[in-house]
CSV table of C-alpha atoms in Angstrom, one decimal:
chain,number,residue,atom,x,y,z
L,1,LEU,CA,1.2,7.9,-4.7
L,2,ALA,CA,-0.7,4.5,-3.5
L,3,VAL,CA,1.9,2.4,-3.1
L,4,HIS,CA,4.6,5.1,-2.3
L,5,ALA,CA,1.6,5.9,0.6
L,6,LEU,CA,1.3,2.3,1.7
L,7,ARG,CA,5.5,2.0,2.2
L,8,VAL,CA,5.1,4.5,4.1
L,9,GLU,CA,2.1,3.0,5.9
L,10,VAL,CA,3.6,-0.6,6.9
L,11,GLY,CA,7.0,0.6,7.0
L,12,ASP,CA,10.0,-0.4,4.6
L,13,ASP,CA,10.9,-3.7,6.6
L,14,ALA,CA,7.5,-4.8,5.7
L,15,PHE,CA,6.3,-2.9,1.9
L,16,PHE,CA,9.6,-5.2,0.8
L,17,ALA,CA,8.1,-8.1,1.7
L,18,ILE,CA,5.0,-7.5,0.2
L,19,LEU,CA,6.8,-6.9,-3.0
L,20,ARG,CA,9.0,-10.0,-2.9
L,21,GLY,CA,6.5,-11.6,-1.6
L,22,TRP,CA,3.4,-10.3,-3.8
L,23,THR,CA,5.3,-11.5,-7.4
L,24,ALA,CA,6.4,-15.2,-5.7
L,25,ARG,CA,2.8,-16.0,-4.8
L,26,TYR,CA,1.4,-14.8,-7.7
L,27,ARG,CA,3.8,-15.2,-10.0
L,28,ASN,CA,1.6,-17.2,-12.6
L,29,GLY,CA,-1.4,-16.5,-12.2
L,30,ASN,CA,-4.0,-13.6,-11.7
L,31,ALA,CA,-4.9,-11.4,-8.4
L,32,THR,CA,-7.9,-9.0,-7.6
L,33,VAL,CA,-7.5,-6.3,-5.6
L,34,GLU,CA,-9.3,-7.4,-3.2
L,35,ASP,CA,-6.0,-10.4,-2.9
L,36,PHE,CA,-3.5,-7.4,-3.0
L,37,ALA,CA,-5.1,-6.0,0.1
L,38,ALA,CA,-5.9,-9.4,1.9
L,39,PHE,CA,-1.7,-10.2,1.3
L,40,THR,CA,-0.8,-6.6,2.5
L,41,GLU,CA,-2.4,-7.4,5.7
L,42,GLU,CA,-1.2,-10.8,5.9
L,43,VAL,CA,2.3,-10.0,5.6
L,44,SER,CA,2.5,-6.4,7.9
L,45,GLY,CA,0.5,-7.9,10.7
L,46,ARG,CA,-2.3,-5.4,10.7
L,47,GLU,CA,-5.5,-3.9,9.3
L,48,LEU,CA,-5.7,-1.9,6.5
L,49,ASP,CA,-9.3,-1.5,5.5
L,50,ALA,CA,-9.6,2.4,5.9
L,51,PHE,CA,-5.9,2.8,3.8
L,52,PHE,CA,-7.3,0.6,0.9
L,53,ALA,CA,-10.8,2.8,1.2
L,54,ALA,CA,-9.2,6.1,1.0
L,55,TRP,CA,-6.2,4.8,-1.7
L,56,LEU,CA,-7.7,2.6,-4.2
L,57,TYR,CA,-11.6,3.6,-3.5
L,58,SER,CA,-12.8,7.1,-2.7
L,59,PRO,CA,-12.4,9.0,-6.1
L,60,GLU,CA,-10.3,11.9,-4.0
L,61,VAL,CA,-6.4,11.5,-3.4
L,62,PRO,CA,-6.0,11.6,0.6
L,63,PRO,CA,-4.0,14.5,1.9
L,64,LEU,CA,-0.1,14.7,1.2
L,65,THR,CA,2.5,16.8,1.9
L,66,ILE,CA,5.0,17.6,-0.1
L,67,ASP,CA,8.5,19.3,1.0
L,68,ARG,CA,11.0,21.6,-0.6
L,69,ALA,CA,12.4,18.7,-2.8
L,70,GLY,CA,8.9,17.7,-4.3
L,71,ALA,CA,8.8,14.7,-2.3
L,72,ALA,CA,5.2,13.6,-1.2
L,73,THR,CA,4.1,12.1,1.9
L,74,PRO,CA,0.7,10.8,3.4
L,75,VAL,CA,-0.7,13.1,6.1
L,76,PRO,CA,-1.4,10.8,8.8
């Protein structure tokens, strides 16, 4: 859910640029969650501290809407 929420948050273009760039940058190495958060902010050009706090560091799942087909979308 968190990865889909990131896609909704930053949009398709930035999301797929993040995936391509992330795998290229860390292909043969190690990285932390903080590295990933910083990279997503760099690529998307957005400050995402609140997003990562809600989706990665909170014990609760952020609110979602579920459509009739069962697709979950984060509540803005």
